[in-house]
PDB file of C-alpha atoms in Angstrom:
ATOM      1  CA  MET P1401     -10.210  23.824 -10.126  1.00 60.00           C
ATOM      2  CA  GLU P1402      -7.404  26.646  -8.071  1.00 71.00           C
ATOM      3  CA  ILE P1403      -9.162  26.362  -4.550  1.00 76.00           C
ATOM      4  CA  PHE P1404      -9.077  21.782  -4.729  1.00 79.00           C
ATOM      5  CA  LEU P1405      -5.304  23.017  -5.211  1.00 78.00           C
ATOM      6  CA  GLY P1406      -4.830  24.605  -1.279  1.00 83.00           C
ATOM      7  CA  LYS P1407      -6.390  21.203  -0.162  1.00 89.00           C
ATOM      8  CA  PRO P1408      -4.661  18.330   1.442  1.00 91.00           C
ATOM      9  CA  GLY P1409      -7.722  16.526   0.495  1.00 91.00           C
ATOM     10  CA  PHE P1410      -7.579  16.787  -3.034  1.00 91.00           C
ATOM     11  CA  LEU P1411      -3.647  16.446  -4.111  1.00 93.00           C
ATOM     12  CA  LEU P1412      -2.910  12.849  -2.250  1.00 95.00           C
ATOM     13  CA  ALA P1413      -6.269  11.934  -3.594  1.00 93.00           C
ATOM     14  CA  ARG P1414      -4.434  12.814  -7.128  1.00 93.00           C
ATOM     15  CA  ILE P1415      -1.136  11.620  -5.469  1.00 95.00           C
ATOM     16  CA  ASP P1416      -3.649   8.537  -5.021  1.00 95.00           C
ATOM     17  CA  GLN P1417      -3.915   8.127  -8.401  1.00 94.00           C
ATOM     18  CA  ILE P1418      -0.663   8.825 -10.180  1.00 95.00           C
ATOM     19  CA  ALA P1419       0.725   6.619  -8.127  1.00 96.00           C
ATOM     20  CA  THR P1420      -0.695   3.900  -9.587  1.00 94.00           C
ATOM     21  CA  ALA P1421      -0.711   4.954 -12.810  1.00 93.00           C
ATOM     22  CA  LEU P1422       3.449   5.111 -12.236  1.00 95.00           C
ATOM     23  CA  PHE P1423       3.016   0.985 -10.910  1.00 95.00           C
ATOM     24  CA  ASN P1424       1.303   0.321 -13.975  1.00 92.00           C
ATOM     25  CA  GLU P1425       4.436   1.176 -15.500  1.00 90.00           C
ATOM     26  CA  ALA P1426       5.929  -0.637 -13.861  1.00 84.00           C
ATOM     27  CA  ASP P1427       6.907  -4.292 -15.512  1.00 77.00           C
ATOM     28  CA  CYS P1428       5.348  -6.245 -12.641  1.00 83.00           C
ATOM     29  CA  GLU P1429       2.697  -8.607 -12.759  1.00 89.00           C
ATOM     30  CA  ALA P1430       1.301  -7.334  -9.295  1.00 93.00           C
ATOM     31  CA  THR P1431      -0.979  -4.616  -8.117  1.00 95.00           C
ATOM     32  CA  LEU P1432      -0.060  -1.925  -6.105  1.00 95.00           C
ATOM     33  CA  PRO P1433      -2.259  -3.281  -3.174  1.00 95.00           C
ATOM     34  CA  GLN P1434      -0.571  -6.609  -3.683  1.00 96.00           C
ATOM     35  CA  SER P1435       2.348  -5.695  -4.074  1.00 95.00           C
ATOM     36  CA  GLU P1436       2.253  -4.713  -0.484  1.00 95.00           C
ATOM     37  CA  PHE P1437       0.413  -7.721   0.806  1.00 95.00           C
ATOM     38  CA  LEU P1438       3.548 -10.003  -0.500  1.00 96.00           C
ATOM     39  CA  LEU P1439       5.909  -7.308   0.747  1.00 94.00           C
ATOM     40  CA  LEU P1440       4.374  -7.514   3.965  1.00 93.00           C
ATOM     41  CA  ILE P1441       3.983 -10.895   4.355  1.00 94.00           C
ATOM     42  CA  ASP P1442       8.311 -11.099   3.488  1.00 92.00           C
ATOM     43  CA  ARG P1443       8.984  -9.337   6.028  1.00 89.00           C
ATOM     44  CA  LEU P1444       5.751 -10.980   8.927  1.00 90.00           C
ATOM     45  CA  GLY P1445       6.746 -14.047   7.473  1.00 92.00           C
ATOM     46  CA  PRO P1446       3.391 -16.515   6.870  1.00 94.00           C
ATOM     47  CA  SER P1447       0.727 -14.284   8.602  1.00 94.00           C
ATOM     48  CA  PRO P1448      -2.688 -14.948   9.521  1.00 94.00           C
ATOM     49  CA  GLN P1449      -5.164 -12.443   7.663  1.00 94.00           C
ATOM     50  CA  VAL P1450      -6.393 -10.427  10.390  1.00 93.00           C
ATOM     51  CA  THR P1451      -2.240  -9.585  10.887  1.00 92.00           C
ATOM     52  CA  LEU P1452      -1.620  -8.872   7.078  1.00 94.00           C
ATOM     53  CA  GLY P1453      -4.510  -5.935   7.015  1.00 94.00           C
ATOM     54  CA  ARG P1454      -3.324  -4.511  10.037  1.00 93.00           C
ATOM     55  CA  ALA P1455       0.549  -3.784   9.078  1.00 92.00           C
ATOM     56  CA  ALA P1456      -1.883  -2.830   5.111  1.00 93.00           C
ATOM     57  CA  GLY P1457      -3.867  -0.797   7.725  1.00 93.00           C
ATOM     58  CA  VAL P1458      -6.846  -2.643   5.633  1.00 93.00           C
ATOM     59  CA  ASP P1459     -10.653  -3.343   6.293  1.00 94.00           C
ATOM     60  CA  LYS P1460     -11.321  -7.016   6.644  1.00 94.00           C
ATOM     61  CA  SER P1461     -13.238  -7.576   3.024  1.00 96.00           C
ATOM     62  CA  THR P1462     -10.619  -5.581   1.587  1.00 96.00           C
ATOM     63  CA  THR P1463      -8.500  -8.114   2.957  1.00 96.00           C
ATOM     64  CA  ALA P1464      -9.433 -11.047   1.766  1.00 96.00           C
ATOM     65  CA  TYR P1465     -10.858  -9.862  -1.490  1.00 97.00           C
ATOM     66  CA  ILE P1466      -6.855  -9.078  -1.588  1.00 97.00           C
ATOM     67  CA  CYS P1467      -5.592 -12.728  -0.281  1.00 97.00           C
ATOM     68  CA  ASP P1468      -8.334 -14.152  -2.589  1.00 97.00           C
ATOM     69  CA  ASN P1469      -6.654 -13.144  -5.361  1.00 97.00           C
ATOM     70  CA  LEU P1470      -3.504 -13.556  -4.360  1.00 97.00           C
ATOM     71  CA  VAL P1471      -4.134 -17.488  -3.571  1.00 97.00           C
ATOM     72  CA  ALA P1472      -5.748 -17.292  -7.161  1.00 97.00           C
ATOM     73  CA  ARG P1473      -2.910 -16.219  -8.450  1.00 96.00           C
ATOM     74  CA  GLY P1474      -1.253 -18.825  -6.895  1.00 97.00           C
ATOM     75  CA  TRP P1475       1.692 -16.350  -4.910  1.00 98.00           C
ATOM     76  CA  VAL P1476       0.616 -17.177  -2.278  1.00 97.00           C
ATOM     77  CA  GLU P1477      -1.912 -20.147   0.452  1.00 97.00           C
ATOM     78  CA  ARG P1478      -4.009 -21.310   2.893  1.00 95.00           C
ATOM     79  CA  ARG P1479      -2.003 -23.191   5.852  1.00 93.00           C
ATOM     80  CA  PRO P1480      -2.849 -24.103   9.254  1.00 91.00           C
ATOM     81  CA  CYS P1481      -1.436 -22.260  12.045  1.00 84.00           C
ATOM     82  CA  ARG P1482       0.327 -24.878  13.766  1.00 82.00           C
ATOM     83  CA  GLU P1483      -1.144 -23.219  17.257  1.00 78.00           C
ATOM     84  CA  ASP P1484      -4.371 -22.625  16.825  1.00 75.00           C
ATOM     85  CA  ARG P1485      -5.623 -25.216  14.052  1.00 72.00           C
ATOM     86  CA  ARG P1486      -9.239 -23.134  13.479  1.00 75.00           C
ATOM     87  CA  ARG P1487      -6.489 -19.810  12.165  1.00 84.00           C
ATOM     88  CA  ALA P1488      -5.145 -20.282   9.107  1.00 92.00           C
ATOM     89  CA  LEU P1489      -1.495 -18.319   7.834  1.00 96.00           C
ATOM     90  CA  ILE P1490      -1.132 -16.669   4.387  1.00 96.00           C
ATOM     91  CA  THR P1491       1.970 -17.916   3.305  1.00 97.00           C
ATOM     92  CA  PHE P1492       4.180 -17.430   0.166  1.00 97.00           C
ATOM     93  CA  THR P1493       4.084 -20.275  -2.698  1.00 97.00           C
ATOM     94  CA  ASP P1494       7.432 -20.779  -4.859  1.00 97.00           C
ATOM     95  CA  ALA P1495       5.638 -18.939  -7.651  1.00 97.00           C
ATOM     96  CA  GLY P1496       5.064 -15.854  -5.193  1.00 96.00           C
ATOM     97  CA  LEU P1497       8.763 -16.734  -3.997  1.00 97.00           C
ATOM     98  CA  ALA P1498       9.767 -15.617  -7.300  1.00 95.00           C
ATOM     99  CA  GLN P1499       8.161 -12.127  -7.973  1.00 94.00           C
ATOM    100  CA  LEU P1500      10.334 -11.073  -5.443  1.00 93.00           C
ATOM    101  CA  PRO P1501      13.086  -9.730  -6.403  1.00 93.00           C
ATOM    102  CA  SER P1502      11.093  -7.632  -9.032  1.00 92.00           C
ATOM    103  CA  LEU P1503       8.223  -6.933  -7.345  1.00 93.00           C
ATOM    104  CA  ARG P1504      11.182  -5.257  -4.003  1.00 91.00           C
ATOM    105  CA  ARG P1505      12.627  -3.165  -7.477  1.00 92.00           C
ATOM    106  CA  ALA P1506       8.668  -2.063  -8.946  1.00 94.00           C
ATOM    107  CA  PHE P1507       8.154  -0.916  -5.161  1.00 94.00           C
ATOM    108  CA  LEU P1508      11.497   0.727  -4.408  1.00 93.00           C
ATOM    109  CA  ARG P1509      11.716   2.910  -8.590  1.00 94.00           C
ATOM    110  CA  LEU P1510       8.555   3.981  -6.886  1.00 96.00           C
ATOM    111  CA  GLN P1511       8.580   5.823  -4.376  1.00 95.00           C
ATOM    112  CA  HIS P1512      11.739   7.391  -6.287  1.00 95.00           C
ATOM    113  CA  GLN P1513       9.695   8.304  -8.875  1.00 96.00           C
ATOM    114  CA  LEU P1514       7.057   9.885  -7.454  1.00 97.00           C
ATOM    115  CA  THR P1515       9.777  11.719  -4.914  1.00 97.00           C
ATOM    116  CA  ALA P1516      11.902  12.660  -7.713  1.00 97.00           C
ATOM    117  CA  PRO P1517      10.113  16.693  -8.562  1.00 96.00           C
ATOM    118  CA  LEU P1518      11.772  17.666  -4.577  1.00 97.00           C
ATOM    119  CA  LYS P1519      13.869  18.313  -3.094  1.00 96.00           C
ATOM    120  CA  GLN P1520      15.842  15.201  -1.494  1.00 94.00           C
ATOM    121  CA  GLU P1521      15.764  17.266   2.506  1.00 96.00           C
ATOM    122  CA  ASP P1522      12.380  18.060   1.973  1.00 96.00           C
ATOM    123  CA  ALA P1523      11.505  14.189   0.800  1.00 96.00           C
ATOM    124  CA  HIS P1524      12.638  13.039   3.893  1.00 94.00           C
ATOM    125  CA  VAL P1525      10.984  16.193   6.479  1.00 95.00           C
ATOM    126  CA  LEU P1526       7.284  15.069   4.020  1.00 96.00           C
ATOM    127  CA  VAL P1527       7.607  11.167   4.896  1.00 93.00           C
ATOM    128  CA  ASP P1528       8.042  12.733   8.857  1.00 92.00           C
ATOM    129  CA  LEU P1529       4.949  14.399   8.536  1.00 93.00           C
ATOM    130  CA  LEU P1530       3.138  11.745   6.830  1.00 93.00           C
ATOM    131  CA  HIS P1531       4.465   9.183   8.569  1.00 90.00           C
ATOM    132  CA  ARG P1532       2.625  11.312  12.135  1.00 90.00           C
ATOM    133  CA  VAL P1533      -0.673  12.119  10.183  1.00 92.00           C
ATOM    134  CA  ALA P1534      -0.651   8.271   9.747  1.00 90.00           C
ATOM    135  CA  ARG P1535      -0.793   6.699  13.093  1.00 86.00           C
ATOM    136  CA  HIS P1536      -3.214   9.820  13.540  1.00 85.00           C
ATOM    137  CA  PRO P1537      -6.005   7.813  16.067  1.00 80.00           C
ATOM    138  CA  THR P1538      -9.344   7.872  15.032  1.00 82.00           C
ATOM    139  CA  ASP P1539     -12.459   4.863  14.693  1.00 85.00           C
ATOM    140  CA  ALA P1540     -14.049   5.762  11.804  1.00 85.00           C
ATOM    141  CA  ALA P1541     -10.847   4.533   9.429  1.00 89.00           C
ATOM    142  CA  PRO P1542      -9.579   0.720   9.494  1.00 90.00           C
ATOM    143  CA  THR P1543      -6.977  -0.236  12.049  1.00 89.00           C
ATOM    144  CA  TRP P1544      -2.914   0.462  11.141  1.00 91.00           C
ATOM    145  CA  LEU P1545      -0.759  -1.492  12.759  1.00 86.00           C
ATOM    146  CA  PRO P1546       2.716  -0.494  11.667  1.00 80.00           C
ATOM    147  CA  ALA P1547       5.175  -3.919  11.168  1.00 71.00           C
ATOM    148  CA  CYS P1548       8.339  -3.062  11.778  1.00 64.00           C
ATOM    149  CA  ASP P1549      10.619  -1.034  12.915  1.00 60.00           C
ATOM    150  CA  PRO P1550      10.455   2.995  11.198  1.00 54.00           C
ATOM    151  CA  GLN P1551      13.701   3.291  10.361  1.00 54.00           C
ATOM    152  CA  THR P1552      13.250  -0.166   8.351  1.00 55.00           C
ATOM    153  CA  GLY P1553       9.718  -1.226   7.718  1.00 64.00           C
ATOM    154  CA  VAL P1554       8.256  -2.005   4.231  1.00 78.00           C
ATOM    155  CA  LEU P1555       4.868   1.012   4.576  1.00 87.00           C
ATOM    156  CA  ASP P1556       6.413   2.421   7.352  1.00 85.00           C
ATOM    157  CA  LEU P1557       7.773   4.707   5.195  1.00 87.00           C
ATOM    158  CA  ALA P1558       6.909   4.177   1.692  1.00 93.00           C
ATOM    159  CA  PRO P1559       5.941   8.014   0.719  1.00 95.00           C
ATOM    160  CA  THR P1560       3.472   5.880  -1.953  1.00 96.00           C
ATOM    161  CA  PHE P1561       2.122   3.907   1.213  1.00 96.00           C
ATOM    162  CA  LEU P1562       1.912   6.978   3.737  1.00 95.00           C
ATOM    163  CA  MET P1563      -0.154   9.535   1.818  1.00 96.00           C
ATOM    164  CA  ARG P1564      -2.437   6.410   0.283  1.00 95.00           C
ATOM    165  CA  ARG P1565      -2.674   6.222   4.835  1.00 95.00           C
ATOM    166  CA  ALA P1566      -3.517   9.608   5.002  1.00 95.00           C
ATOM    167  CA  LEU P1567      -6.295   9.972   2.331  1.00 95.00           C
ATOM    168  CA  GLN P1568      -8.084   7.087   3.783  1.00 95.00           C
ATOM    169  CA  LEU P1569      -7.869   8.987   6.933  1.00 94.00           C
ATOM    170  CA  TYR P1570      -9.657  11.919   6.170  1.00 94.00           C
ATOM    171  CA  HIS P1571     -11.684   9.726   3.892  1.00 94.00           C
ATOM    172  CA  ALA P1572     -13.655   8.329   6.763  1.00 93.00           C
ATOM    173  CA  ASN P1573     -13.754  10.715   9.054  1.00 93.00           C
ATOM    174  CA  PHE P1574     -15.104  12.582   6.161  1.00 94.00           C
ATOM    175  CA  LEU P1575     -17.990  10.085   5.816  1.00 93.00           C
ATOM    176  CA  SER P1576     -18.499   9.645   9.703  1.00 93.00           C
ATOM    177  CA  ASP P1577     -18.636  13.164  10.443  1.00 92.00           C
ATOM    178  CA  ALA P1578     -21.201  13.665   6.975  1.00 93.00           C
ATOM    179  CA  ALA P1579     -23.068  10.639   7.685  1.00 94.00           C
ATOM    180  CA  ALA P1580     -26.278  11.944   8.007  1.00 94.00           C
ATOM    181  CA  PHE P1581     -25.672  13.849   4.398  1.00 95.00           C
ATOM    182  CA  ASN P1582     -24.729  10.232   2.879  1.00 94.00           C
ATOM    183  CA  LEU P1583     -22.666  11.314   0.229  1.00 94.00           C
ATOM    184  CA  THR P1584     -18.947  11.082  -0.708  1.00 93.00           C
ATOM    185  CA  LEU P1585     -16.222  13.441  -1.476  1.00 92.00           C
ATOM    186  CA  ARG P1586     -16.202  13.231  -4.857  1.00 93.00           C
ATOM    187  CA  GLN P1587     -20.167  13.310  -4.623  1.00 95.00           C
ATOM    188  CA  PHE P1588     -19.661  16.492  -1.972  1.00 94.00           C
ATOM    189  CA  SER P1589     -17.056  17.719  -4.870  1.00 92.00           C
ATOM    190  CA  LEU P1590     -18.595  17.654  -7.696  1.00 93.00           C
ATOM    191  CA  LEU P1591     -21.278  20.193  -5.565  1.00 95.00           C
ATOM    192  CA  PHE P1592     -19.250  22.045  -5.260  1.00 92.00           C
ATOM    193  CA  LEU P1593     -18.427  23.030  -8.744  1.00 91.00           C
ATOM    194  CA  LEU P1594     -22.044  22.631  -9.174  1.00 93.00           C
ATOM    195  CA  LEU P1595     -21.988  25.738  -6.841  1.00 92.00           C
ATOM    196  CA  HIS P1596     -19.063  28.061  -9.003  1.00 88.00           C
ATOM    197  CA  ARG P1597     -20.036  26.634 -12.493  1.00 85.00           C
ATOM    198  CA  PRO P1598     -23.929  26.706 -12.755  1.00 81.00           C
ATOM    199  CA  HIS P1599     -24.533  23.969 -15.627  1.00 85.00           C
ATOM    200  CA  LEU P1600     -21.237  21.353 -16.476  1.00 87.00           C
ATOM    201  CA  THR P1601     -21.651  18.278 -19.012  1.00 88.00           C
ATOM    202  CA  GLN P1602     -20.168  14.951 -17.559  1.00 87.00           C
ATOM    203  CA  THR P1603     -17.447  15.487 -20.054  1.00 87.00           C
ATOM    204  CA  GLY P1604     -17.086  18.829 -18.414  1.00 87.00           C
ATOM    205  CA  PHE P1605     -16.887  17.302 -15.152  1.00 89.00           C
ATOM    206  CA  ALA P1606     -14.439  14.381 -15.554  1.00 88.00           C
ATOM    207  CA  ARG P1607     -12.192  17.338 -18.359  1.00 86.00           C
ATOM    208  CA  LEU P1608     -12.037  19.756 -15.108  1.00 86.00           C
ATOM    209  CA  PHE P1609     -12.175  17.324 -11.960  1.00 87.00           C
ATOM    210  CA  GLY P1610      -9.750  14.175 -13.451  1.00 87.00           C
ATOM    211  CA  LEU P1611     -11.557  11.000 -13.848  1.00 89.00           C
ATOM    212  CA  ASP P1612     -12.796   9.098 -16.480  1.00 90.00           C
ATOM    213  CA  PRO P1613     -16.161   9.627 -17.679  1.00 88.00           C
ATOM    214  CA  SER P1614     -17.824   6.397 -16.541  1.00 91.00           C
ATOM    215  CA  THR P1615     -17.020   7.254 -13.076  1.00 92.00           C
ATOM    216  CA  CYS P1616     -18.864  11.023 -13.402  1.00 92.00           C
ATOM    217  CA  ALA P1617     -21.676   9.191 -15.192  1.00 91.00           C
ATOM    218  CA  VAL P1618     -21.974   7.575 -12.031  1.00 93.00           C
ATOM    219  CA  ILE P1619     -21.502  10.721  -9.419  1.00 94.00           C
ATOM    220  CA  MET P1620     -24.725  12.680 -11.670  1.00 93.00           C
ATOM    221  CA  LYS P1621     -27.082   9.732 -11.943  1.00 92.00           C
ATOM    222  CA  GLY P1622     -26.544   9.056  -7.723  1.00 94.00           C
ATOM    223  CA  LEU P1623     -26.964  13.288  -7.356  1.00 96.00           C
ATOM    224  CA  ALA P1624     -30.295  13.767  -9.968  1.00 95.00           C
ATOM    225  CA  ARG P1625     -31.851  10.651  -8.394  1.00 95.00           C
ATOM    226  CA  ARG P1626     -31.583  12.237  -5.343  1.00 96.00           C
ATOM    227  CA  LYS P1627     -32.055  16.175  -7.228  1.00 97.00           C
ATOM    228  CA  LEU P1628     -29.252  17.439  -5.968  1.00 97.00           C
ATOM    229  CA  ILE P1629     -28.414  18.388  -8.909  1.00 95.00           C
ATOM    230  CA  ALA P1630     -30.370  18.781 -11.898  1.00 94.00           C
ATOM    231  CA  GLY P1631     -30.229  17.886 -16.200  1.00 88.00           C
ATOM    232  CA  GLN P1632     -31.593  18.709 -18.539  1.00 87.00           C
ATOM    233  CA  ARG P1633     -30.284  18.618 -22.182  1.00 83.00           C
ATOM    234  CA  SER P1634     -27.954  21.714 -24.261  1.00 75.00           C
ATOM    235  CA  PRO P1635     -29.244  23.645 -26.976  1.00 74.00           C
ATOM    236  CA  GLU P1636     -25.382  23.009 -28.521  1.00 71.00           C
ATOM    237  CA  ASP P1637     -25.371  19.759 -28.741  1.00 68.00           C
ATOM    238  CA  GLY P1638     -28.560  17.337 -28.231  1.00 64.00           C
ATOM    239  CA  ARG P1639     -26.959  14.470 -27.594  1.00 74.00           C
ATOM    240  CA  ALA P1640     -25.483  15.840 -24.310  1.00 78.00           C
ATOM    241  CA  THR P1641     -26.883  16.425 -20.738  1.00 86.00           C
ATOM    242  CA  VAL P1642     -26.328  19.469 -18.599  1.00 89.00           C
ATOM    243  CA  TYR P1643     -26.607  20.117 -15.155  1.00 92.00           C
ATOM    244  CA  ARG P1644     -27.179  22.458 -12.002  1.00 93.00           C
ATOM    245  CA  LEU P1645     -27.204  22.913  -8.506  1.00 95.00           C
ATOM    246  CA  THR P1646     -30.705  22.443  -7.830  1.00 96.00           C
ATOM    247  CA  ASP P1647     -32.414  23.453  -3.864  1.00 96.00           C
ATOM    248  CA  ALA P1648     -31.518  20.925  -2.646  1.00 97.00           C
ATOM    249  CA  GLY P1649     -27.781  20.301  -3.486  1.00 96.00           C
ATOM    250  CA  ALA P1650     -27.486  23.868  -1.936  1.00 96.00           C
ATOM    251  CA  ALA P1651     -28.764  23.018   1.133  1.00 96.00           C
ATOM    252  CA  ALA P1652     -26.881  19.516   1.184  1.00 96.00           C
ATOM    253  CA  LEU P1653     -23.614  21.085   0.064  1.00 95.00           C
ATOM    254  CA  ASP P1654     -23.892  23.583   2.636  1.00 96.00           C
ATOM    255  CA  GLY P1655     -24.548  21.882   5.015  1.00 96.00           C
ATOM    256  CA  VAL P1656     -21.640  19.347   4.613  1.00 95.00           C
ATOM    257  CA  LYS P1657     -18.968  21.859   3.353  1.00 93.00           C
ATOM    258  CA  PRO P1658     -18.111  22.567   7.509  1.00 94.00           C
ATOM    259  CA  LEU P1659     -17.548  18.963   7.849  1.00 93.00           C
ATOM    260  CA  ALA P1660     -16.172  18.347   4.701  1.00 91.00           C
ATOM    261  CA  ASP P1661     -13.596  20.910   6.429  1.00 89.00           C
ATOM    262  CA  LYS P1662     -13.697  19.391   9.997  1.00 91.00           C
ATOM    263  CA  SER P1663     -13.341  16.520   8.569  1.00 91.00           C
ATOM    264  CA  GLN P1664      -9.603  17.689   7.589  1.00 88.00           C
ATOM    265  CA  ARG P1665      -8.434  18.568  10.164  1.00 88.00           C
ATOM    266  CA  VAL P1666      -6.873  15.225  10.638  1.00 89.00           C
ATOM    267  CA  LEU P1667      -4.686  15.647   7.733  1.00 90.00           C
ATOM    268  CA  THR P1668      -3.561  19.585   9.834  1.00 90.00           C
ATOM    269  CA  ASP P1669      -4.220  18.346  13.128  1.00 87.00           C
ATOM    270  CA  CYS P1670      -0.046  17.480  13.978  1.00 85.00           C
ATOM    271  CA  MET P1671       1.015  20.423  12.276  1.00 90.00           C
ATOM    272  CA  SER P1672       1.347  24.281  13.394  1.00 92.00           C
ATOM    273  CA  ALA P1673      -0.447  27.080   9.189  1.00 92.00           C
ATOM    274  CA  GLU P1674       3.014  27.104   8.395  1.00 94.00           C
ATOM    275  CA  ARG P1675       3.815  23.961   7.509  1.00 94.00           C
ATOM    276  CA  VAL P1676       0.085  23.138   6.570  1.00 93.00           C
ATOM    277  CA  GLU P1677       0.897  25.517   4.324  1.00 93.00           C
ATOM    278  CA  TRP P1678       4.472  22.949   2.672  1.00 96.00           C
ATOM    279  CA  LEU P1679       2.942  20.603   3.174  1.00 95.00           C
ATOM    280  CA  ILE P1680      -0.054  21.869   0.856  1.00 93.00           C
ATOM    281  CA  GLY P1681       3.052  23.059  -1.924  1.00 93.00           C
ATOM    282  CA  GLN P1682       5.270  19.556  -1.059  1.00 95.00           C
ATOM    283  CA  LEU P1683       2.172  18.378  -2.613  1.00 95.00           C
ATOM    284  CA  ARG P1684       0.708  20.693  -5.640  1.00 92.00           C
ATOM    285  CA  THR P1685       4.463  19.822  -6.834  1.00 94.00           C
ATOM    286  CA  LEU P1686       4.036  16.367  -7.273  1.00 95.00           C
ATOM    287  CA  VAL P1687       0.780  17.102  -8.694  1.00 93.00           C
ATOM    288  CA  HIS P1688       1.972  18.868 -11.326  1.00 91.00           C
ATOM    289  CA  ALA P1689       5.482  17.211 -12.310  1.00 93.00           C
ATOM    290  CA  HIS P1690       3.165  13.822 -12.746  1.00 94.00           C
ATOM    291  CA  SER P1691       0.196  14.848 -13.890  1.00 90.00           C
ATOM    292  CA  ASP P1692       0.575  14.008 -17.571  1.00 88.00           C
ATOM    293  CA  ARG P1693       0.773  10.331 -16.271  1.00 88.00           C
ATOM    294  CA  LEU P1694      -2.813  10.309 -16.669  1.00 89.00           C
ATOM    295  CA  ARG P1695      -5.354   8.983 -18.660  1.00 86.00           C
ATOM    296  CA  TYR P1696      -7.655  12.314 -16.907  1.00 85.00           C
ATOM    297  CA  PRO P1697      -5.758  14.638 -15.714  1.00 83.00           C
ATOM    298  CA  GLY P1698      -7.976  17.273 -15.222  1.00 79.00           C
ATOM    299  CA  ALA P1699      -7.364  20.872 -15.193  1.00 75.00           C
ATOM    300  CA  ILE P1700      -4.758  21.886 -12.886  1.00 68.00           C
ATOM    301  CA  ALA P1701      -2.822  20.350 -14.846  1.00 57.00           C
ATOM    302  CA  LEU P1702      -3.101  24.061 -17.019  1.00 56.00           C
ATOM    303  CA  ILE P1703      -2.937  25.774 -13.512  1.00 59.00           C
ATOM    304  CA  PRO P1704       1.107  26.927 -12.931  1.00 58.00           C
ATOM    305  CA  ALA P1705       1.958  24.719 -10.059  1.00 56.00           C
ATOM    306  CA  HIS P1706       2.931  27.727  -8.343  1.00 55.00           C
ATOM    307  CA  SER P1707      -0.301  30.398  -8.546  1.00 49.00           C
ATOM    308  CA  ALA P1708      -1.979  31.423  -5.468  1.00 42.00           C
ATOM    309  CA  VAL P1709      -4.678  29.702  -3.589  1.00 43.00           C
TER     310      VAL P1709
END
């Protein structure tokens, strides 16, 4: 697993898991994505759904899903737009307004809690760097249009949002660059692990990579159906299936690996090699400091924070 600790994309994915876990511990009824939308409505005022989606960097279907859930909870409602009756504006209800004080506190606490392991000056530099990464122009990911002045914006300076946006850019570029192989990043990661660990069970993958077993089952079964990995009953435990990389899987891995490296450059193009190394160090510090918050921390929790990669 040491090699993954040198990959910004992997570290950002783990931090996104951590941010969700930390926010779920807060005294807040909303999910983290719902909270971001509510904070944007508070800042922007009644807004069309498409405006909120762009301000949050979210695609249309996800925006609709979040807004529908907020309407169902009675926190917002859709009202006709005076200037254009064909459009609806997402507007707070009284119940939604009542959620705002605790929501603001929880969101601000999350930002401080996540970056607490860093030196204050390093946290500020990290946010500035991530803001530049988040603004990277790309057609692969949903558009992000910062809602406010970066100095006072709701999400513009929020480390949790900026890290997720950076991860979103990497993931979207990977799916675009590697479209011919039809692999997700997690599937690619499993193939990579099997290249270095000849045999791996579902439970072993979960414990090593830090995912829940049910998610690992979906990843493994999908690759097995495509004959990129093959499984057989474990001789030590007849209830477990041991998976190995097939020749087809190894060929796919050879084809995807340079594309994954190319896609990751969306995270590092705006910085020097020294700054990339510094960024990785900061992200590793956060991952090691907070991994114990996760239900499935993975093997990285056993690797020293400053070990060589």
